[in-house]
Amino acid sequence: MSEGETGAARRRARDLGLRPGVFPPGALNAITDVAGVLVGQVTRIEGDFTRTGVTAIRPHGGNLFRERVPAGLATINGFGKLAGATQLQELGELESPLVLVNTLSVGRAVEAVVDWTLAQPGNEAVLSVNAVVGETNDGRLNDIRARGLEAADVRAALEQAAPGPVAEGSVGAGTGTMAFGWKGGIGTASRVLPAALGGFTLGALVQSNYGGALLMDGHRVGEALGRFYLREHADRGDADGSVMVAIATDAPLSDRNLGRLALRAMAGLARTGAAFSDGSGDYAIAFSTHPGVRRPQPRYEDWPNERMSPLFVAAIEAVEEAVLNSLTMATTVESRDPLSRRKRKGEAIDLDAVRAVLARG
């Protein structure tokens, strides 16, 4: 059995010899290397049709509505349904966790996040909550019209959110997603800056569901393996899709500089060969966990503009590697089309084939 078909043999990008960028990863090489960040996931695989899930990111374990974190948003192609985006842009802060689901589950997820937030001790008099819910469309493998994801799944992901290792690949909100013609999913990575540059940690988490011509640390893997957008000048359907990126850092950044940081996620996606096509929704949200910049009363002067460049590089590198991990850790997912009942298959990229491409240089 090839490594494109078995979960037991899946490997992260670094285990294949890929080393994107110049900065070292954190201990877990995950968004949870940023102290205080919690991730929870629920995966729904049921019968022949349901292949979906939810991924929840909590910037800290306290009452986020009372201790809001500064945040910035970047969009390069806005074909998506990012709930809460305009208030996030207007105020530059997160007052709810960031939840990722499939396209047609955004409404239920918003209600679940609102209910969960209102139920937090201290929020008894709250009359408005800006629930931030992102999505990608997993309808190629999941019966998305059935809307099998329940509010209880979202609440479970929020309650189960924890520090530590983050499951990757065909899990959570990445259960039914595709990327570059192969099975995509959830991926994460991190970078640690040296003390001379601030000593900060930055982590990224992606929900990959987009396309183009796959690059892996500069290696033209998509072309070598014969799967890429515009092959033979014909659209093979491997470009449209979406990607959601979450970036966390413990650097004391303003929402303005977090917006600049989020924009650099797009450079990380470009390094993977993203096409940023007409039908793709490409979003990134960056937030700071530094206690001194929490709202409503920041107590810390934010990091100066002229020292932002190393963080920009770290964001680019972490996003690139997170995407690679989403592919190399994904397992093959099979389902049936709810109308035709025909079998559908999201094939995991074959790691032996990837190694062969890398060996050729």
mmCIF file of C-alpha atoms in Angstrom:
data_model
loop_
_atom_site.group_PDB
_atom_site.id
_atom_site.type_symbol
_atom_site.label_atom_id
_atom_site.label_comp_id
_atom_site.label_asym_id
_atom_site.label_seq_id
_atom_site.Cartn_x
_atom_site.Cartn_y
_atom_site.Cartn_z
ATOM 1 C CA MET A 1 0.000 0.000 0.000
ATOM 2 C CA SER A 2 1.441 3.383 -0.950
ATOM 3 C CA GLU A 3 1.837 6.214 1.513
ATOM 4 C CA GLY A 4 -0.922 8.062 -0.324
ATOM 5 C CA GLU A 5 -3.449 5.571 1.022
ATOM 6 C CA THR A 6 -2.581 4.724 4.608
ATOM 7 C CA GLY A 7 -2.955 7.001 7.608
ATOM 8 C CA ALA A 8 -0.323 5.174 9.645
ATOM 9 C CA ALA A 9 2.424 6.150 7.220
ATOM 10 C CA ARG A 10 1.607 9.838 6.870
ATOM 11 C CA ARG A 11 4.421 12.260 7.623
ATOM 12 C CA ARG A 12 4.776 15.976 8.219
ATOM 13 C CA ALA A 13 6.691 18.014 5.655
ATOM 14 C CA ARG A 14 9.854 18.174 7.772
ATOM 15 C CA ASP A 15 9.908 14.401 8.030
ATOM 16 C CA LEU A 16 10.203 14.349 4.236
ATOM 17 C CA GLY A 17 13.209 16.679 4.312
ATOM 18 C CA LEU A 18 11.328 19.890 3.492
ATOM 19 C CA ARG A 19 12.597 22.961 5.368
ATOM 20 C CA PRO A 20 10.779 26.089 4.161
ATOM 21 C CA GLY A 21 12.454 29.343 5.155
ATOM 22 C CA VAL A 22 15.221 30.319 7.552
ATOM 23 C CA PHE A 23 13.679 30.520 11.034
ATOM 24 C CA PRO A 24 13.366 27.413 13.246
ATOM 25 C CA PRO A 25 9.969 26.003 14.260
ATOM 26 C CA GLY A 26 8.731 25.849 17.824
ATOM 27 C CA ALA A 27 8.679 22.672 19.895
ATOM 28 C CA LEU A 28 5.412 21.439 18.350
ATOM 29 C CA ASN A 29 5.749 23.248 15.023
ATOM 30 C CA ALA A 30 2.126 24.287 15.538
ATOM 31 C CA ILE A 31 -0.001 27.335 16.250
ATOM 32 C CA THR A 32 -0.176 26.133 19.859
ATOM 33 C CA ASP A 33 3.519 26.939 20.255
ATOM 34 C CA VAL A 34 2.175 30.437 20.914
ATOM 35 C CA ALA A 35 1.493 30.226 24.640
ATOM 36 C CA GLY A 36 -2.176 30.279 25.567
ATOM 37 C CA VAL A 37 -3.589 29.381 22.145
ATOM 38 C CA LEU A 38 -6.080 26.505 22.243
ATOM 39 C CA VAL A 39 -7.342 24.380 19.339
ATOM 40 C CA GLY A 40 -10.339 22.047 19.346
ATOM 41 C CA GLN A 41 -11.653 19.876 16.514
ATOM 42 C CA VAL A 42 -14.646 17.683 15.814
ATOM 43 C CA THR A 43 -14.682 15.344 12.815
ATOM 44 C CA ARG A 44 -17.935 14.045 11.317
ATOM 45 C CA ILE A 45 -17.610 10.950 9.115
ATOM 46 C CA GLU A 46 -20.954 9.215 8.882
ATOM 47 C CA GLY A 47 -22.419 6.776 6.386
ATOM 48 C CA ASP A 48 -21.627 7.264 2.720
ATOM 49 C CA PHE A 49 -22.141 11.003 2.508
ATOM 50 C CA THR A 50 -21.053 13.045 5.534
ATOM 51 C CA ARG A 51 -17.389 14.070 5.481
ATOM 52 C CA THR A 52 -17.050 17.343 7.372
ATOM 53 C CA GLY A 53 -16.130 18.879 10.716
ATOM 54 C CA VAL A 54 -15.234 21.962 12.720
ATOM 55 C CA THR A 55 -11.969 23.492 13.914
ATOM 56 C CA ALA A 56 -12.040 26.079 16.703
ATOM 57 C CA ILE A 57 -9.189 28.392 17.700
ATOM 58 C CA ARG A 58 -9.278 30.199 21.036
ATOM 59 C CA PRO A 59 -6.608 32.918 21.468
ATOM 60 C CA HIS A 60 -6.578 32.332 25.212
ATOM 61 C CA GLY A 61 -8.455 30.292 27.794
ATOM 62 C CA GLY A 62 -10.204 33.201 29.494
ATOM 63 C CA ASN A 63 -13.325 35.193 28.670
ATOM 64 C CA LEU A 64 -12.439 36.459 25.201
ATOM 65 C CA PHE A 65 -15.370 38.876 25.148
ATOM 66 C CA ARG A 66 -13.990 40.587 28.269
ATOM 67 C CA GLU A 67 -10.330 40.262 27.278
ATOM 68 C CA ARG A 68 -10.373 40.872 23.554
ATOM 69 C CA VAL A 69 -7.252 40.414 21.473
ATOM 70 C CA PRO A 70 -6.168 42.791 18.699
ATOM 71 C CA ALA A 71 -6.554 41.258 15.256
ATOM 72 C CA GLY A 72 -6.139 42.049 11.581
ATOM 73 C CA LEU A 73 -7.728 40.643 8.438
ATOM 74 C CA ALA A 74 -6.382 40.255 4.914
ATOM 75 C CA THR A 75 -8.214 39.101 1.790
ATOM 76 C CA ILE A 76 -6.735 38.554 -1.649
ATOM 77 C CA ASN A 77 -9.764 37.017 -3.397
ATOM 78 C CA GLY A 78 -13.008 37.437 -1.511
ATOM 79 C CA PHE A 79 -15.159 34.599 -2.823
ATOM 80 C CA GLY A 80 -16.195 33.437 0.630
ATOM 81 C CA LYS A 81 -18.514 33.787 3.593
ATOM 82 C CA LEU A 82 -16.410 35.059 6.482
ATOM 83 C CA ALA A 83 -18.930 35.994 9.161
ATOM 84 C CA GLY A 84 -17.931 38.856 11.431
ATOM 85 C CA ALA A 85 -15.364 40.254 8.991
ATOM 86 C CA THR A 86 -16.573 43.850 8.840
ATOM 87 C CA GLN A 87 -16.661 44.398 12.595
ATOM 88 C CA LEU A 88 -13.269 42.740 12.906
ATOM 89 C CA GLN A 89 -11.917 45.214 10.349
ATOM 90 C CA GLU A 90 -13.675 48.184 11.924
ATOM 91 C CA LEU A 91 -12.595 47.580 15.531
ATOM 92 C CA GLY A 92 -9.449 45.531 14.962
ATOM 93 C CA GLU A 93 -10.205 42.939 17.611
ATOM 94 C CA LEU A 94 -11.522 39.446 18.231
ATOM 95 C CA GLU A 95 -14.219 39.090 20.871
ATOM 96 C CA SER A 96 -15.048 35.481 20.002
ATOM 97 C CA PRO A 97 -13.047 32.406 19.073
ATOM 98 C CA LEU A 98 -12.264 31.836 15.402
ATOM 99 C CA VAL A 99 -14.267 28.871 14.129
ATOM 100 C CA LEU A 100 -13.776 27.101 10.773
ATOM 101 C CA VAL A 101 -16.507 25.000 9.130
ATOM 102 C CA ASN A 102 -17.893 24.284 5.666
ATOM 103 C CA THR A 103 -19.663 26.906 3.574
ATOM 104 C CA LEU A 104 -23.261 25.982 4.347
ATOM 105 C CA SER A 105 -22.615 25.522 8.067
ATOM 106 C CA VAL A 106 -21.577 29.117 8.746
ATOM 107 C CA GLY A 107 -25.043 30.102 9.992
ATOM 108 C CA ARG A 108 -25.292 27.298 12.514
ATOM 109 C CA ALA A 109 -21.730 27.895 13.638
ATOM 110 C CA VAL A 110 -22.433 31.595 14.243
ATOM 111 C CA GLU A 111 -25.390 30.715 16.440
ATOM 112 C CA ALA A 112 -23.291 28.173 18.337
ATOM 113 C CA VAL A 113 -20.463 30.653 18.944
ATOM 114 C CA VAL A 114 -22.969 33.269 20.120
ATOM 115 C CA ASP A 115 -24.631 30.789 22.498
ATOM 116 C CA TRP A 116 -21.275 29.634 23.845
ATOM 117 C CA THR A 117 -20.065 33.217 24.375
ATOM 118 C CA LEU A 118 -23.265 34.352 26.085
ATOM 119 C CA ALA A 119 -22.990 31.391 28.455
ATOM 120 C CA GLN A 120 -19.531 32.394 29.710
ATOM 121 C CA PRO A 121 -19.494 33.666 33.311
ATOM 122 C CA GLY A 122 -19.524 37.453 33.322
ATOM 123 C CA ASN A 123 -21.425 37.774 30.048
ATOM 124 C CA GLU A 124 -24.926 37.690 31.527
ATOM 125 C CA ALA A 125 -25.730 41.232 30.319
ATOM 126 C CA VAL A 126 -24.095 40.975 26.866
ATOM 127 C CA LEU A 127 -26.464 42.002 24.042
ATOM 128 C CA SER A 128 -24.194 41.708 20.993
ATOM 129 C CA VAL A 129 -21.500 39.217 19.969
ATOM 130 C CA ASN A 130 -19.391 39.368 16.828
ATOM 131 C CA ALA A 131 -18.949 35.673 16.048
ATOM 132 C CA VAL A 132 -16.090 35.157 13.592
ATOM 133 C CA VAL A 133 -16.671 32.052 11.473
ATOM 134 C CA GLY A 134 -14.713 31.163 8.347
ATOM 135 C CA GLU A 135 -15.352 28.481 5.777
ATOM 136 C CA THR A 136 -14.262 26.553 2.752
ATOM 137 C CA ASN A 137 -16.504 24.435 0.543
ATOM 138 C CA ASP A 138 -16.068 20.701 1.140
ATOM 139 C CA GLY A 139 -18.857 19.727 -1.279
ATOM 140 C CA ARG A 140 -16.577 17.655 -3.482
ATOM 141 C CA LEU A 141 -16.442 14.965 -0.784
ATOM 142 C CA ASN A 142 -19.172 15.944 1.683
ATOM 143 C CA ASP A 143 -22.947 16.113 1.229
ATOM 144 C CA ILE A 144 -22.780 19.798 2.044
ATOM 145 C CA ARG A 145 -26.459 20.450 1.278
ATOM 146 C CA ALA A 146 -27.463 18.085 4.073
ATOM 147 C CA ARG A 147 -25.765 20.406 6.559
ATOM 148 C CA GLY A 148 -24.780 17.538 8.803
ATOM 149 C CA LEU A 149 -22.729 19.724 11.111
ATOM 150 C CA GLU A 150 -24.676 20.567 14.262
ATOM 151 C CA ALA A 151 -24.381 23.425 16.734
ATOM 152 C CA ALA A 152 -23.417 20.810 19.323
ATOM 153 C CA ASP A 153 -20.335 19.953 17.230
ATOM 154 C CA VAL A 154 -19.192 23.569 17.291
ATOM 155 C CA ARG A 155 -19.734 23.827 21.031
ATOM 156 C CA ALA A 156 -17.830 20.568 21.540
ATOM 157 C CA ALA A 157 -14.871 21.867 19.546
ATOM 158 C CA LEU A 158 -14.846 25.041 21.649
ATOM 159 C CA GLU A 159 -15.055 23.125 24.919
ATOM 160 C CA GLN A 160 -12.427 20.596 23.877
ATOM 161 C CA ALA A 161 -9.965 23.259 22.706
ATOM 162 C CA ALA A 162 -6.610 22.628 24.328
ATOM 163 C CA PRO A 163 -2.895 23.413 24.073
ATOM 164 C CA GLY A 164 -0.468 20.838 22.753
ATOM 165 C CA PRO A 165 -0.194 18.950 19.451
ATOM 166 C CA VAL A 166 -2.783 19.726 16.765
ATOM 167 C CA ALA A 167 -4.229 16.942 14.621
ATOM 168 C CA GLU A 168 -3.657 17.583 10.911
ATOM 169 C CA GLY A 169 -4.896 16.404 7.557
ATOM 170 C CA SER A 170 -8.389 14.959 7.086
ATOM 171 C CA VAL A 171 -9.736 16.158 10.418
ATOM 172 C CA GLY A 172 -12.004 18.896 11.750
ATOM 173 C CA ALA A 173 -12.894 21.538 9.190
ATOM 174 C CA GLY A 174 -10.477 19.861 6.778
ATOM 175 C CA THR A 175 -12.230 16.480 6.744
ATOM 176 C CA GLY A 176 -13.744 16.957 3.290
ATOM 177 C CA THR A 177 -11.458 19.532 1.686
ATOM 178 C CA MET A 178 -9.210 19.205 -1.364
ATOM 179 C CA ALA A 179 -6.038 21.063 -2.353
ATOM 180 C CA PHE A 180 -4.106 21.048 -5.631
ATOM 181 C CA GLY A 181 -6.082 18.012 -6.797
ATOM 182 C CA TRP A 182 -5.187 15.948 -3.733
ATOM 183 C CA LYS A 183 -6.766 15.598 -0.320
ATOM 184 C CA GLY A 184 -6.191 18.783 1.658
ATOM 185 C CA GLY A 185 -7.207 19.601 5.201
ATOM 186 C CA ILE A 186 -5.910 21.138 8.396
ATOM 187 C CA GLY A 187 -2.243 22.008 8.684
ATOM 188 C CA THR A 188 -0.202 23.971 11.169
ATOM 189 C CA ALA A 189 3.366 25.213 11.704
ATOM 190 C CA SER A 190 5.308 27.772 13.731
ATOM 191 C CA ARG A 191 8.444 29.877 13.784
ATOM 192 C CA VAL A 192 10.541 31.281 16.641
ATOM 193 C CA LEU A 193 12.517 34.485 16.200
ATOM 194 C CA PRO A 194 15.961 34.837 17.793
ATOM 195 C CA ALA A 195 16.271 37.040 20.865
ATOM 196 C CA ALA A 196 17.957 39.774 18.835
ATOM 197 C CA LEU A 197 14.781 40.084 16.743
ATOM 198 C CA GLY A 198 12.404 40.019 19.693
ATOM 199 C CA GLY A 199 12.350 36.317 20.559
ATOM 200 C CA PHE A 200 8.687 36.062 19.599
ATOM 201 C CA THR A 201 6.794 32.950 18.527
ATOM 202 C CA LEU A 202 4.423 32.926 15.571
ATOM 203 C CA GLY A 203 2.134 30.076 14.577
ATOM 204 C CA ALA A 204 -0.188 29.435 11.652
ATOM 205 C CA LEU A 205 -3.112 27.086 11.045
ATOM 206 C CA VAL A 206 -4.700 26.580 7.621
ATOM 207 C CA GLN A 207 -7.835 24.978 6.232
ATOM 208 C CA SER A 208 -6.581 24.155 2.735
ATOM 209 C CA ASN A 209 -9.111 23.762 -0.052
ATOM 210 C CA TYR A 210 -7.596 25.586 -3.013
ATOM 211 C CA GLY A 211 -5.518 24.906 -6.084
ATOM 212 C CA GLY A 212 -2.838 25.865 -8.555
ATOM 213 C CA ALA A 213 0.434 24.109 -9.370
ATOM 214 C CA LEU A 214 1.786 22.639 -6.146
ATOM 215 C CA LEU A 215 5.217 23.781 -5.000
ATOM 216 C CA MET A 216 6.864 22.143 -2.009
ATOM 217 C CA ASP A 217 9.759 24.245 -0.729
ATOM 218 C CA GLY A 218 10.424 25.315 -4.315
ATOM 219 C CA HIS A 219 10.097 21.835 -5.831
ATOM 220 C CA ARG A 220 7.559 21.696 -8.666
ATOM 221 C CA VAL A 221 5.744 18.661 -7.302
ATOM 222 C CA GLY A 222 2.379 19.354 -8.928
ATOM 223 C CA GLU A 223 3.874 19.506 -12.401
ATOM 224 C CA ALA A 224 6.108 16.499 -11.786
ATOM 225 C CA LEU A 225 3.139 14.393 -10.675
ATOM 226 C CA GLY A 226 0.871 15.658 -13.444
ATOM 227 C CA ARG A 227 -1.767 17.467 -11.375
ATOM 228 C CA PHE A 228 -1.979 21.205 -11.718
ATOM 229 C CA TYR A 229 -4.247 24.043 -12.815
ATOM 230 C CA LEU A 230 -4.178 24.852 -16.568
ATOM 231 C CA ARG A 231 -2.427 21.616 -17.466
ATOM 232 C CA GLU A 232 -2.421 21.437 -21.272
ATOM 233 C CA HIS A 233 -4.100 24.877 -21.182
ATOM 234 C CA ALA A 234 -7.361 23.378 -19.945
ATOM 235 C CA ASP A 235 -8.949 24.085 -16.590
ATOM 236 C CA ARG A 236 -9.088 20.711 -14.846
ATOM 237 C CA GLY A 237 -10.960 22.112 -11.849
ATOM 238 C CA ASP A 238 -7.944 22.161 -9.524
ATOM 239 C CA ALA A 239 -7.825 25.933 -8.947
ATOM 240 C CA ASP A 240 -11.139 26.961 -7.456
ATOM 241 C CA GLY A 241 -11.678 26.486 -3.770
ATOM 242 C CA SER A 242 -10.767 28.492 -0.710
ATOM 243 C CA VAL A 243 -8.298 28.715 2.124
ATOM 244 C CA MET A 244 -8.626 30.073 5.636
ATOM 245 C CA VAL A 245 -5.463 31.048 7.506
ATOM 246 C CA ALA A 246 -5.151 31.853 11.204
ATOM 247 C CA ILE A 247 -1.927 33.427 12.479
ATOM 248 C CA ALA A 248 -1.166 33.798 16.176
ATOM 249 C CA THR A 249 1.795 35.566 17.743
ATOM 250 C CA ASP A 250 2.894 36.633 21.203
ATOM 251 C CA ALA A 251 4.458 39.806 19.783
ATOM 252 C CA PRO A 252 2.756 42.958 21.115
ATOM 253 C CA LEU A 253 1.225 44.158 17.864
ATOM 254 C CA SER A 254 -1.458 46.708 17.068
ATOM 255 C CA ASP A 255 -4.406 45.675 14.913
ATOM 256 C CA ARG A 256 -2.882 47.738 12.088
ATOM 257 C CA ASN A 257 0.359 45.773 12.109
ATOM 258 C CA LEU A 258 -1.601 42.537 12.550
ATOM 259 C CA GLY A 259 -3.388 43.398 9.313
ATOM 260 C CA ARG A 260 -0.014 43.810 7.675
ATOM 261 C CA LEU A 261 1.050 40.477 9.153
ATOM 262 C CA ALA A 262 -2.092 38.746 7.873
ATOM 263 C CA LEU A 263 -1.376 40.038 4.377
ATOM 264 C CA ARG A 264 1.954 38.209 4.385
ATOM 265 C CA ALA A 265 0.041 34.932 4.642
ATOM 266 C CA MET A 266 -0.746 35.410 0.970
ATOM 267 C CA ALA A 267 2.955 35.295 0.164
ATOM 268 C CA GLY A 268 3.127 31.988 1.998
ATOM 269 C CA LEU A 269 0.235 30.668 -0.073
ATOM 270 C CA ALA A 270 1.916 31.920 -3.245
ATOM 271 C CA ARG A 271 5.009 29.908 -2.337
ATOM 272 C CA THR A 272 2.854 26.776 -2.448
ATOM 273 C CA GLY A 273 1.761 27.559 -6.015
ATOM 274 C CA ALA A 274 -1.665 29.047 -5.270
ATOM 275 C CA ALA A 275 -3.586 30.278 -8.303
ATOM 276 C CA PHE A 276 -5.798 32.717 -6.308
ATOM 277 C CA SER A 277 -8.502 31.973 -8.860
ATOM 278 C CA ASP A 278 -11.805 33.746 -9.451
ATOM 279 C CA GLY A 279 -13.748 31.179 -7.442
ATOM 280 C CA SER A 280 -11.354 31.026 -4.500
ATOM 281 C CA GLY A 281 -11.828 32.690 -1.128
ATOM 282 C CA ASP A 282 -8.416 33.497 0.344
ATOM 283 C CA TYR A 283 -8.553 34.923 3.881
ATOM 284 C CA ALA A 284 -6.113 35.355 6.739
ATOM 285 C CA ILE A 285 -6.727 36.551 10.297
ATOM 286 C CA ALA A 286 -3.790 37.414 12.542
ATOM 287 C CA PHE A 287 -4.060 38.066 16.254
ATOM 288 C CA SER A 288 -1.747 38.837 19.168
ATOM 289 C CA THR A 289 -1.904 36.999 22.469
ATOM 290 C CA HIS A 290 0.383 39.422 24.326
ATOM 291 C CA PRO A 291 -1.409 40.346 27.590
ATOM 292 C CA GLY A 292 -0.255 43.949 27.332
ATOM 293 C CA VAL A 293 -2.202 44.676 24.135
ATOM 294 C CA ARG A 294 -5.493 43.081 25.106
ATOM 295 C CA ARG A 295 -8.599 45.235 24.967
ATOM 296 C CA PRO A 296 -10.294 47.269 26.203
ATOM 297 C CA GLN A 297 -7.284 48.746 28.054
ATOM 298 C CA PRO A 298 -3.952 47.994 26.390
ATOM 299 C CA ARG A 299 -1.005 48.563 28.708
ATOM 300 C CA TYR A 300 1.881 48.051 26.316
ATOM 301 C CA GLU A 301 3.344 50.048 23.469
ATOM 302 C CA ASP A 302 3.123 47.988 20.311
ATOM 303 C CA TRP A 303 6.114 46.692 18.391
ATOM 304 C CA PRO A 304 7.487 49.379 16.040
ATOM 305 C CA ASN A 305 7.015 49.289 12.275
ATOM 306 C CA GLU A 306 10.715 49.159 11.527
ATOM 307 C CA ARG A 307 11.034 45.871 13.450
ATOM 308 C CA MET A 308 8.120 44.090 11.755
ATOM 309 C CA SER A 309 10.012 42.551 8.838
ATOM 310 C CA PRO A 310 11.254 39.420 10.683
ATOM 311 C CA LEU A 311 7.673 38.704 11.776
ATOM 312 C CA PHE A 312 6.557 39.083 8.163
ATOM 313 C CA VAL A 313 9.120 36.463 7.130
ATOM 314 C CA ALA A 314 8.042 34.154 9.954
ATOM 315 C CA ALA A 315 4.412 34.411 8.841
ATOM 316 C CA ILE A 316 5.289 33.587 5.243
ATOM 317 C CA GLU A 317 7.322 30.564 6.286
ATOM 318 C CA ALA A 318 4.807 29.226 8.811
ATOM 319 C CA VAL A 319 1.879 29.508 6.396
ATOM 320 C CA GLU A 320 3.817 27.779 3.634
ATOM 321 C CA GLU A 321 4.766 24.880 5.884
ATOM 322 C CA ALA A 322 1.262 24.635 7.376
ATOM 323 C CA VAL A 323 -0.141 24.103 3.880
ATOM 324 C CA LEU A 324 2.445 21.425 3.151
ATOM 325 C CA ASN A 325 1.552 19.665 6.403
ATOM 326 C CA SER A 326 -2.135 19.770 5.500
ATOM 327 C CA LEU A 327 -1.304 17.792 2.357
ATOM 328 C CA THR A 328 1.303 15.370 3.641
ATOM 329 C CA MET A 329 -0.729 14.492 6.743
ATOM 330 C CA ALA A 330 -4.046 14.116 4.904
ATOM 331 C CA THR A 331 -5.433 10.628 4.407
ATOM 332 C CA THR A 332 -7.523 9.459 1.491
ATOM 333 C CA VAL A 333 -11.234 10.105 1.998
ATOM 334 C CA GLU A 334 -13.989 8.308 0.087
ATOM 335 C CA SER A 335 -17.694 9.069 -0.080
ATOM 336 C CA ARG A 336 -20.662 8.917 -2.440
ATOM 337 C CA ASP A 337 -22.300 11.671 -4.424
ATOM 338 C CA PRO A 338 -25.709 12.280 -2.790
ATOM 339 C CA LEU A 339 -27.463 12.585 -6.184
ATOM 340 C CA SER A 340 -25.797 10.007 -8.437
ATOM 341 C CA ARG A 341 -24.665 7.689 -5.610
ATOM 342 C CA ARG A 342 -21.382 7.298 -7.435
ATOM 343 C CA LYS A 343 -18.224 6.849 -5.426
ATOM 344 C CA ARG A 344 -16.073 9.910 -4.827
ATOM 345 C CA LYS A 345 -12.469 9.884 -3.705
ATOM 346 C CA GLY A 346 -10.139 12.521 -2.341
ATOM 347 C CA GLU A 347 -6.781 10.868 -2.813
ATOM 348 C CA ALA A 348 -3.967 11.712 -0.426
ATOM 349 C CA ILE A 349 -0.757 12.754 -2.106
ATOM 350 C CA ASP A 350 1.599 9.787 -2.440
ATOM 351 C CA LEU A 351 4.561 10.476 -0.178
ATOM 352 C CA ASP A 352 6.793 8.001 -1.977
ATOM 353 C CA ALA A 353 6.179 9.932 -5.190
ATOM 354 C CA VAL A 354 6.927 13.195 -3.389
ATOM 355 C CA ARG A 355 10.201 11.775 -2.078
ATOM 356 C CA ALA A 356 11.146 10.747 -5.602
ATOM 357 C CA VAL A 357 10.550 14.283 -6.884
ATOM 358 C CA LEU A 358 12.570 15.769 -4.038
ATOM 359 C CA ALA A 359 15.417 13.347 -4.690
ATOM 360 C CA ARG A 360 15.671 14.594 -8.273
ATOM 361 C CA GLY A 361 16.301 18.115 -6.902
#
